[in-house]
PDB file of C-alpha atoms and ligand atoms in Angstrom:
ATOM      1  CA  MET A 250      -0.101   0.163  -0.039  1.00  0.00           C
ATOM      2  CA  ASN A 251       1.592   3.419  -0.794  1.00  0.00           C
ATOM      3  CA  PHE A 252       0.776   5.741   2.525  1.00  0.00           C
ATOM      4  CA  ASP A 253       1.984   8.938   0.028  1.00  0.00           C
ATOM      5  CA  ILE A 254      -0.746   8.478  -2.759  1.00  0.00           C
ATOM      6  CA  SER A 255      -3.454   7.467  -0.038  1.00  0.00           C
ATOM      7  CA  ARG A 256      -2.714  10.679   1.967  1.00  0.00           C
ATOM      8  CA  LYS A 257      -2.607  12.784  -1.059  1.00  0.00           C
ATOM      9  CA  LYS A 258      -6.610  11.678  -1.786  1.00  0.00           C
ATOM     10  CA  MET A 259      -7.245  12.101   1.607  1.00  0.00           C
ATOM     11  CA  VAL A 260      -6.034  15.917   1.314  1.00  0.00           C
ATOM     12  CA  ASP A 261      -8.143  16.594  -2.264  1.00  0.00           C
ATOM     13  CA  THR A 262     -11.206  14.445  -1.700  1.00  0.00           C
ATOM     14  CA  GLN A 263     -11.774  15.163   2.768  1.00  0.00           C
ATOM     15  CA  ILE A 264      -9.925  17.803   2.986  1.00  0.00           C
ATOM     16  CA  ILE A 265     -10.083  20.463   0.692  1.00  0.00           C
ATOM     17  CA  ALA A 266     -12.894  19.152  -1.625  1.00  0.00           C
ATOM     18  CA  ARG A 267     -15.079  19.826   1.767  1.00  0.00           C
ATOM     19  CA  GLY A 268     -14.232  23.571   1.627  1.00  0.00           C
ATOM     20  CA  ILE A 269     -10.702  23.803   3.984  1.00  0.00           C
ATOM     21  CA  LYS A 270      -8.931  26.678   2.418  1.00  0.00           C
ATOM     22  CA  ASP A 271      -6.022  27.752   4.328  1.00  0.00           C
ATOM     23  CA  ARG A 272      -2.494  26.185   2.346  1.00  0.00           C
ATOM     24  CA  ARG A 273      -0.888  26.152   5.390  1.00  0.00           C
ATOM     25  CA  VAL A 274      -3.334  23.317   7.289  1.00  0.00           C
ATOM     26  CA  ILE A 275      -3.110  21.613   3.503  1.00  0.00           C
ATOM     27  CA  GLU A 276       0.835  21.430   3.616  1.00  0.00           C
ATOM     28  CA  ALA A 277       0.580  19.854   7.426  1.00  0.00           C
ATOM     29  CA  MET A 278      -2.078  17.369   6.947  1.00  0.00           C
ATOM     30  CA  LEU A 279       0.174  16.451   2.988  1.00  0.00           C
ATOM     31  CA  LYS A 280       2.981  16.298   5.329  1.00  0.00           C
ATOM     32  CA  THR A 281       1.903  14.168   8.536  1.00  0.00           C
ATOM     33  CA  PRO A 282       2.028  10.287   8.224  1.00  0.00           C
ATOM     34  CA  ARG A 283      -1.693   9.182   9.972  1.00  0.00           C
ATOM     35  CA  HIS A 284      -0.973   5.397   9.400  1.00  0.00           C
ATOM     36  CA  LEU A 285       1.672   5.913  12.115  1.00  0.00           C
ATOM     37  CA  PHE A 286      -0.900   7.098  14.447  1.00  0.00           C
ATOM     38  CA  VAL A 287      -3.218   4.251  14.181  1.00  0.00           C
ATOM     39  CA  GLN A 288      -3.123   0.495  15.662  1.00  0.00           C
ATOM     40  CA  GLU A 289       0.060  -1.360  13.697  1.00  0.00           C
ATOM     41  CA  ALA A 290      -3.112  -4.053  12.272  1.00  0.00           C
ATOM     42  CA  MET A 291      -5.584  -0.702  11.046  1.00  0.00           C
ATOM     43  CA  ALA A 292      -2.708   0.963   8.984  1.00  0.00           C
ATOM     44  CA  SER A 293      -4.481   0.452   5.500  1.00  0.00           C
ATOM     45  CA  GLN A 294      -7.744   2.292   6.744  1.00  0.00           C
ATOM     46  CA  ALA A 295      -5.471   5.037   8.281  1.00  0.00           C
ATOM     47  CA  TYR A 296      -6.725   7.730   5.244  1.00  0.00           C
ATOM     48  CA  ASN A 297     -10.480   6.856   5.232  1.00  0.00           C
ATOM     49  CA  ASP A 298     -13.349   9.499   6.070  1.00  0.00           C
ATOM     50  CA  THR A 299     -13.807   7.928   9.880  1.00  0.00           C
ATOM     51  CA  SER A 300     -12.329   8.257  13.489  1.00  0.00           C
ATOM     52  CA  LEU A 301     -10.800   4.995  14.341  1.00  0.00           C
ATOM     53  CA  PRO A 302     -10.219   2.812  17.117  1.00  0.00           C
ATOM     54  CA  ILE A 303      -6.699   3.465  18.618  1.00  0.00           C
ATOM     55  CA  GLY A 304      -7.023   1.718  22.260  1.00  0.00           C
ATOM     56  CA  ASP A 305      -8.632   2.248  25.643  1.00  0.00           C
ATOM     57  CA  LYS A 306     -11.513   3.096  23.686  1.00  0.00           C
ATOM     58  CA  GLN A 307     -10.689   6.171  22.430  1.00  0.00           C
ATOM     59  CA  THR A 308     -10.364   6.957  19.307  1.00  0.00           C
ATOM     60  CA  ILE A 309      -8.227   9.269  16.342  1.00  0.00           C
ATOM     61  CA  SER A 310     -10.579  12.309  14.860  1.00  0.00           C
ATOM     62  CA  GLN A 311     -11.500  12.110  11.427  1.00  0.00           C
ATOM     63  CA  PRO A 312      -9.140  13.759   9.330  1.00  0.00           C
ATOM     64  CA  HIS A 313     -12.068  16.295   8.067  1.00  0.00           C
ATOM     65  CA  MET A 314     -12.221  16.940  11.864  1.00  0.00           C
ATOM     66  CA  VAL A 315      -8.512  18.051  12.423  1.00  0.00           C
ATOM     67  CA  ALA A 316      -8.099  20.068   9.746  1.00  0.00           C
ATOM     68  CA  LEU A 317     -11.785  21.838  10.470  1.00  0.00           C
ATOM     69  CA  MET A 318     -10.842  22.647  13.860  1.00  0.00           C
ATOM     70  CA  THR A 319      -7.145  23.241  12.762  1.00  0.00           C
ATOM     71  CA  GLU A 320      -8.329  26.290  10.121  1.00  0.00           C
ATOM     72  CA  MET A 321     -10.349  27.242  12.975  1.00  0.00           C
ATOM     73  CA  LEU A 322      -7.478  27.828  15.409  1.00  0.00           C
ATOM     74  CA  GLU A 323      -6.295  30.509  12.523  1.00  0.00           C
ATOM     75  CA  LEU A 324      -2.235  29.856  12.868  1.00  0.00           C
ATOM     76  CA  ALA A 325       0.507  32.085  11.546  1.00  0.00           C
ATOM     77  CA  GLY A 326       3.035  29.934  13.054  1.00  0.00           C
ATOM     78  CA  SER A 327       4.372  31.779  16.041  1.00  0.00           C
ATOM     79  CA  GLU A 328       2.031  30.685  18.579  1.00  0.00           C
ATOM     80  CA  THR A 329       2.556  28.364  21.971  1.00  0.00           C
ATOM     81  CA  VAL A 330      -0.665  25.881  20.901  1.00  0.00           C
ATOM     82  CA  LEU A 331      -2.456  23.656  24.161  1.00  0.00           C
ATOM     83  CA  GLU A 332      -3.857  20.692  23.098  1.00  0.00           C
ATOM     84  CA  ILE A 333      -6.215  18.329  25.386  1.00  0.00           C
ATOM     85  CA  GLY A 334      -6.756  14.779  24.433  1.00  0.00           C
ATOM     86  CA  THR A 335      -3.365  14.002  22.797  1.00  0.00           C
ATOM     87  CA  GLY A 336      -4.381  10.565  22.031  1.00  0.00           C
ATOM     88  CA  SER A 337      -2.807   9.362  19.279  1.00  0.00           C
ATOM     89  CA  GLY A 338      -0.889  12.241  18.865  1.00  0.00           C
ATOM     90  CA  TYR A 339      -1.756  12.878  15.170  1.00  0.00           C
ATOM     91  CA  GLN A 340      -3.916  16.423  15.865  1.00  0.00           C
ATOM     92  CA  ALA A 341      -0.737  17.463  18.230  1.00  0.00           C
ATOM     93  CA  ALA A 342       1.748  16.148  15.234  1.00  0.00           C
ATOM     94  CA  VAL A 343      -0.339  18.848  12.747  1.00  0.00           C
ATOM     95  CA  LEU A 344      -0.414  21.323  14.970  1.00  0.00           C
ATOM     96  CA  SER A 345       3.483  20.948  15.846  1.00  0.00           C
ATOM     97  CA  CYS A 346       4.131  21.787  12.006  1.00  0.00           C
ATOM     98  CA  LEU A 347       2.035  25.069  11.958  1.00  0.00           C
ATOM     99  CA  ALA A 348       3.168  26.781  15.318  1.00  0.00           C
ATOM    100  CA  ARG A 349       6.315  27.444  17.234  1.00  0.00           C
ATOM    101  CA  ARG A 350       5.390  25.087  19.997  1.00  0.00           C
ATOM    102  CA  VAL A 351       2.473  22.499  21.120  1.00  0.00           C
ATOM    103  CA  CYS A 352       1.751  22.265  24.992  1.00  0.00           C
ATOM    104  CA  THR A 353      -0.154  18.673  24.999  1.00  0.00           C
ATOM    105  CA  ILE A 354      -1.428  16.964  27.682  1.00  0.00           C
ATOM    106  CA  GLU A 355      -2.899  13.223  27.836  1.00  0.00           C
ATOM    107  CA  ARG A 356      -4.801  11.371  31.057  1.00  0.00           C
ATOM    108  CA  ILE A 357      -4.235   8.115  29.849  1.00  0.00           C
ATOM    109  CA  PRO A 358      -1.274   6.879  30.611  1.00  0.00           C
ATOM    110  CA  SER A 359      -0.661   4.197  28.103  1.00  0.00           C
ATOM    111  CA  LEU A 360      -1.641   6.334  24.902  1.00  0.00           C
ATOM    112  CA  ALA A 361       0.643   9.593  26.642  1.00  0.00           C
ATOM    113  CA  ALA A 362       3.521   6.772  26.368  1.00  0.00           C
ATOM    114  CA  LYS A 363       2.917   5.247  22.782  1.00  0.00           C
ATOM    115  CA  ALA A 364       2.420   9.231  21.418  1.00  0.00           C
ATOM    116  CA  ARG A 365       5.513  10.354  22.730  1.00  0.00           C
ATOM    117  CA  ARG A 366       7.364   7.808  21.117  1.00  0.00           C
ATOM    118  CA  LEU A 367       6.316   8.409  18.122  1.00  0.00           C
ATOM    119  CA  PHE A 368       7.203  12.360  18.824  1.00  0.00           C
ATOM    120  CA  ASP A 369      10.538  11.117  19.104  1.00  0.00           C
ATOM    121  CA  THR A 370      10.771   9.282  15.984  1.00  0.00           C
ATOM    122  CA  LEU A 371       9.647  11.918  14.182  1.00  0.00           C
ATOM    123  CA  GLY A 372      11.626  14.868  15.472  1.00  0.00           C
ATOM    124  CA  LEU A 373       8.888  16.756  16.458  1.00  0.00           C
ATOM    125  CA  THR A 374      11.411  18.389  19.356  1.00  0.00           C
ATOM    126  CA  ASN A 375       8.304  21.684  19.801  1.00  0.00           C
ATOM    127  CA  ILE A 376       5.868  19.348  21.680  1.00  0.00           C
ATOM    128  CA  ALA A 377       5.955  19.355  24.642  1.00  0.00           C
ATOM    129  CA  MET A 378       3.424  16.750  26.752  1.00  0.00           C
ATOM    130  CA  LYS A 379       2.512  15.882  30.263  1.00  0.00           C
ATOM    131  CA  ILE A 380      -0.233  13.400  31.727  1.00  0.00           C
ATOM    132  CA  ASP A 381      -2.383  15.194  33.624  1.00  0.00           C
ATOM    133  CA  ASP A 382      -6.483  16.110  33.823  1.00  0.00           C
ATOM    134  CA  GLY A 383      -6.295  18.677  30.695  1.00  0.00           C
ATOM    135  CA  THR A 384      -9.478  20.401  32.249  1.00  0.00           C
ATOM    136  CA  VAL A 385      -7.291  22.819  34.534  1.00  0.00           C
ATOM    137  CA  GLY A 386      -4.958  23.177  31.702  1.00  0.00           C
ATOM    138  CA  TRP A 387      -1.147  23.987  32.107  1.00  0.00           C
ATOM    139  CA  ALA A 388      -0.278  26.764  34.295  1.00  0.00           C
ATOM    140  CA  ALA A 389       3.131  26.676  33.668  1.00  0.00           C
ATOM    141  CA  GLU A 390       3.506  27.383  30.099  1.00  0.00           C
ATOM    142  CA  ALA A 391       0.054  29.828  29.494  1.00  0.00           C
ATOM    143  CA  PRO A 392      -0.714  31.783  28.465  1.00  0.00           C
ATOM    144  CA  PHE A 393      -1.952  30.918  24.983  1.00  0.00           C
ATOM    145  CA  ASP A 394      -2.298  31.457  21.386  1.00  0.00           C
ATOM    146  CA  ALA A 395      -5.370  29.124  21.197  1.00  0.00           C
ATOM    147  CA  ILE A 396      -6.222  26.276  22.501  1.00  0.00           C
ATOM    148  CA  ILE A 397      -7.832  23.070  20.907  1.00  0.00           C
ATOM    149  CA  VAL A 398      -9.774  20.247  22.665  1.00  0.00           C
ATOM    150  CA  THR A 399     -10.240  16.973  21.368  1.00  0.00           C
ATOM    151  CA  ALA A 400     -12.565  15.650  23.684  1.00  0.00           C
ATOM    152  CA  GLY A 401     -16.272  16.211  24.228  1.00  0.00           C
ATOM    153  CA  ALA A 402     -17.362  19.069  26.823  1.00  0.00           C
ATOM    154  CA  PRO A 403     -20.450  19.186  29.077  1.00  0.00           C
ATOM    155  CA  ASP A 404     -18.823  23.293  29.381  1.00  0.00           C
ATOM    156  CA  ILE A 405     -15.795  25.635  28.675  1.00  0.00           C
ATOM    157  CA  PRO A 406     -13.672  24.614  31.408  1.00  0.00           C
ATOM    158  CA  GLU A 407     -12.639  27.801  33.430  1.00  0.00           C
ATOM    159  CA  ALA A 408      -9.240  27.607  33.196  1.00  0.00           C
ATOM    160  CA  LEU A 409      -8.590  27.070  30.002  1.00  0.00           C
ATOM    161  CA  VAL A 410     -10.164  30.363  29.723  1.00  0.00           C
ATOM    162  CA  SER A 411      -7.548  32.473  31.356  1.00  0.00           C
ATOM    163  CA  GLN A 412      -5.044  30.791  30.424  1.00  0.00           C
ATOM    164  CA  LEU A 413      -5.684  31.906  27.312  1.00  0.00           C
ATOM    165  CA  ALA A 414      -3.755  35.384  25.952  1.00  0.00           C
ATOM    166  CA  ALA A 415      -5.649  38.373  24.766  1.00  0.00           C
ATOM    167  CA  GLY A 416      -6.505  37.712  21.291  1.00  0.00           C
ATOM    168  CA  GLY A 417      -6.263  34.081  21.418  1.00  0.00           C
ATOM    169  CA  ARG A 418      -8.858  31.362  19.787  1.00  0.00           C
ATOM    170  CA  LEU A 419     -10.616  28.372  21.722  1.00  0.00           C
ATOM    171  CA  ILE A 420     -12.019  25.615  20.333  1.00  0.00           C
ATOM    172  CA  ILE A 421     -14.244  22.602  21.772  1.00  0.00           C
ATOM    173  CA  PRO A 422     -16.768  20.704  21.620  1.00  0.00           C
ATOM    174  CA  VAL A 423     -19.245  20.993  23.850  1.00  0.00           C
ATOM    175  CA  GLY A 424     -22.667  19.052  24.087  1.00  0.00           C
ATOM    176  CA  ASP A 425     -23.960  15.436  26.043  1.00  0.00           C
ATOM    177  CA  GLN A 426     -22.478  13.012  26.263  1.00  0.00           C
ATOM    178  CA  THR A 427     -22.725  11.479  22.710  1.00  0.00           C
ATOM    179  CA  ASP A 428     -23.851  14.850  20.871  1.00  0.00           C
ATOM    180  CA  GLN A 429     -21.681  18.198  20.595  1.00  0.00           C
ATOM    181  CA  GLU A 430     -21.409  21.046  18.791  1.00  0.00           C
ATOM    182  CA  LEU A 431     -17.891  22.543  18.007  1.00  0.00           C
ATOM    183  CA  VAL A 432     -17.663  25.730  20.047  1.00  0.00           C
ATOM    184  CA  ARG A 433     -15.319  28.835  18.499  1.00  0.00           C
ATOM    185  CA  LEU A 434     -14.216  31.396  21.787  1.00  0.00           C
ATOM    186  CA  VAL A 435     -12.260  34.753  20.782  1.00  0.00           C
ATOM    187  CA  LYS A 436     -10.501  36.084  24.065  1.00  0.00           C
ATOM    188  CA  ASN A 437     -10.980  39.608  22.519  1.00  0.00           C
ATOM    189  CA  GLU A 438      -7.503  42.351  23.185  1.00  0.00           C
ATOM    190  CA  ASP A 439     -10.036  44.274  26.334  1.00  0.00           C
ATOM    191  CA  GLY A 440     -10.423  40.792  27.833  1.00  0.00           C
ATOM    192  CA  THR A 441     -14.161  40.347  26.741  1.00  0.00           C
ATOM    193  CA  LEU A 442     -15.129  37.133  25.074  1.00  0.00           C
ATOM    194  CA  SER A 443     -17.067  36.581  21.600  1.00  0.00           C
ATOM    195  CA  GLN A 444     -18.531  32.766  21.122  1.00  0.00           C
ATOM    196  CA  GLU A 445     -19.730  31.361  18.543  1.00  0.00           C
ATOM    197  CA  LYS A 446     -21.040  28.187  17.339  1.00  0.00           C
ATOM    198  CA  SER A 447     -19.915  25.906  14.623  1.00  0.00           C
ATOM    199  CA  VAL A 448     -21.192  22.751  12.693  1.00  0.00           C
ATOM    200  CA  ALA A 449     -22.415  19.315  14.800  1.00  0.00           C
ATOM    201  CA  CYS A 450     -19.437  16.949  16.214  1.00  0.00           C
ATOM    202  CA  ARG A 451     -19.557  13.551  18.034  1.00  0.00           C
ATOM    203  CA  PHE A 452     -16.196  13.226  20.659  1.00  0.00           C
ATOM    204  CA  VAL A 453     -15.325  10.886  23.041  1.00  0.00           C
ATOM    205  CA  ARG A 454     -15.548  12.596  26.856  1.00  0.00           C
ATOM    206  CA  LEU A 455     -13.847  14.759  28.305  1.00  0.00           C
ATOM    207  CA  ILE A 456     -12.941  13.816  31.750  1.00  0.00           C
ATOM    208  CA  GLY A 457     -12.085  15.875  34.400  1.00  0.00           C
ATOM    209  CA  LYS A 458     -12.508  18.289  37.244  1.00  0.00           C
ATOM    210  CA  ASP A 459     -13.989  20.271  34.826  1.00  0.00           C
ATOM    211  CA  GLY A 460     -15.531  17.502  32.227  1.00  0.00           C
ATOM    212  CA  TRP A 461     -17.635  14.694  33.413  1.00  0.00           C
ATOM    213  CA  SER A 462     -16.549  12.364  36.100  1.00  0.00           C
ATOM    214  CA  GLU A 463     -15.183   8.932  35.371  1.00  0.00           C
ATOM    215  CA  ASN A 464     -18.756   7.134  36.008  1.00  0.00           C
ATOM    216  CA  GLN A 465     -21.190   9.014  34.492  1.00  0.00           C
TER     217      GLN A 465
HETATM  218  N1  SAM B 757      -5.946  14.202  19.578  1.00  0.00           N
HETATM  219  C1  SAM B 757      -6.314  12.828  19.836  1.00  0.00           C
HETATM  220  C2  SAM B 757      -5.699  12.415  18.541  1.00  0.00           C
HETATM  221  O1  SAM B 757      -4.768  13.103  17.537  1.00  0.00           O
HETATM  222  O2  SAM B 757      -5.409  11.034  18.071  1.00  0.00           O
HETATM  223  C3  SAM B 757      -8.071  12.435  19.540  1.00  0.00           C
HETATM  224  C4  SAM B 757      -8.408  13.191  21.298  1.00  0.00           C
HETATM  225  S1  SAM B 757      -9.488  11.811  21.362  1.00  0.00           S
HETATM  226  C5  SAM B 757     -11.017  11.781  20.689  1.00  0.00           C
HETATM  227  C6  SAM B 757      -9.363  12.228  22.984  1.00  0.00           C
HETATM  228  C7  SAM B 757      -8.307  12.124  24.138  1.00  0.00           C
HETATM  229  O3  SAM B 757      -8.783  12.940  25.109  1.00  0.00           O
HETATM  230  C8  SAM B 757      -8.469  10.875  24.521  1.00  0.00           C
HETATM  231  O4  SAM B 757      -7.101  10.074  24.151  1.00  0.00           O
HETATM  232  C9  SAM B 757      -8.498  10.334  26.080  1.00  0.00           C
HETATM  233  O5  SAM B 757      -7.788  10.154  26.818  1.00  0.00           O
HETATM  234  C10 SAM B 757      -8.986  12.270  26.418  1.00  0.00           C
HETATM  235  N2  SAM B 757      -8.817  12.921  27.595  1.00  0.00           N
HETATM  236  C11 SAM B 757     -10.326  13.195  27.866  1.00  0.00           C
HETATM  237  N3  SAM B 757     -10.135  13.573  29.077  1.00  0.00           N
HETATM  238  C12 SAM B 757      -9.153  14.461  29.662  1.00  0.00           C
HETATM  239  C13 SAM B 757      -8.873  15.467  29.912  1.00  0.00           C
HETATM  240  N4  SAM B 757      -9.736  15.443  31.082  1.00  0.00           N
HETATM  241  N5  SAM B 757      -7.882  16.122  30.267  1.00  0.00           N
HETATM  242  C14 SAM B 757      -6.565  14.800  29.213  1.00  0.00           C
HETATM  243  N6  SAM B 757      -7.072  14.474  28.244  1.00  0.00           N
HETATM  244  C15 SAM B 757      -8.188  13.787  28.390  1.00  0.00           C
END
């Protein structure tokens, strides 16, 4: 199987054809080897138009959703970005092509360990990762120019809003435990907040202090 050809086809048919326009996001999706971030047995499905299981009841998001959320962050290259929900590490790897520094948090140690190995193998030296509850953010690395949450939340965690820089963008799926809407929050230069809803989506749960509780 030629993964380069599959990846190019994925970008043409799932990313560009569905309206993603940011040239830098398209280049990052063309460059990032999604087949390395899925389970080996599923490598042949890596460029399909779907999310896939990555173990521990978690998923790698659909490629179009990764591109859409990334485009909504409006990255120019100089930013520090926080991701909550490292999962396979794929989204962080895409972000690492587009920002100066990526900080990513995962609560499940086995997933974090796999992602860290991949970041090392691929030489993605601008990614910092920690195992923690991402709903409280990463105060020591704040403020962030952009924050992306890749798990579904009941509400927007307050700590993430407070760790957003002036002018910063926060993208998060908000809703119930199965269905959410993408929300884009902007902290304006004067500190006021603007919020708009985007597409419907379906993410695994954000579990933590300001998310769902594990047994809910
Ligand atoms: N961004 C990932 C990727 O590229 O593969 C996909 C993320 S998956 C849809 C959601 C991830 O969020 C899971 O790995 C889950 O363990 C993680 N997660 C859920 N709640 C979390 C929390 N409070 N802090 C950090 N990670 C969390």
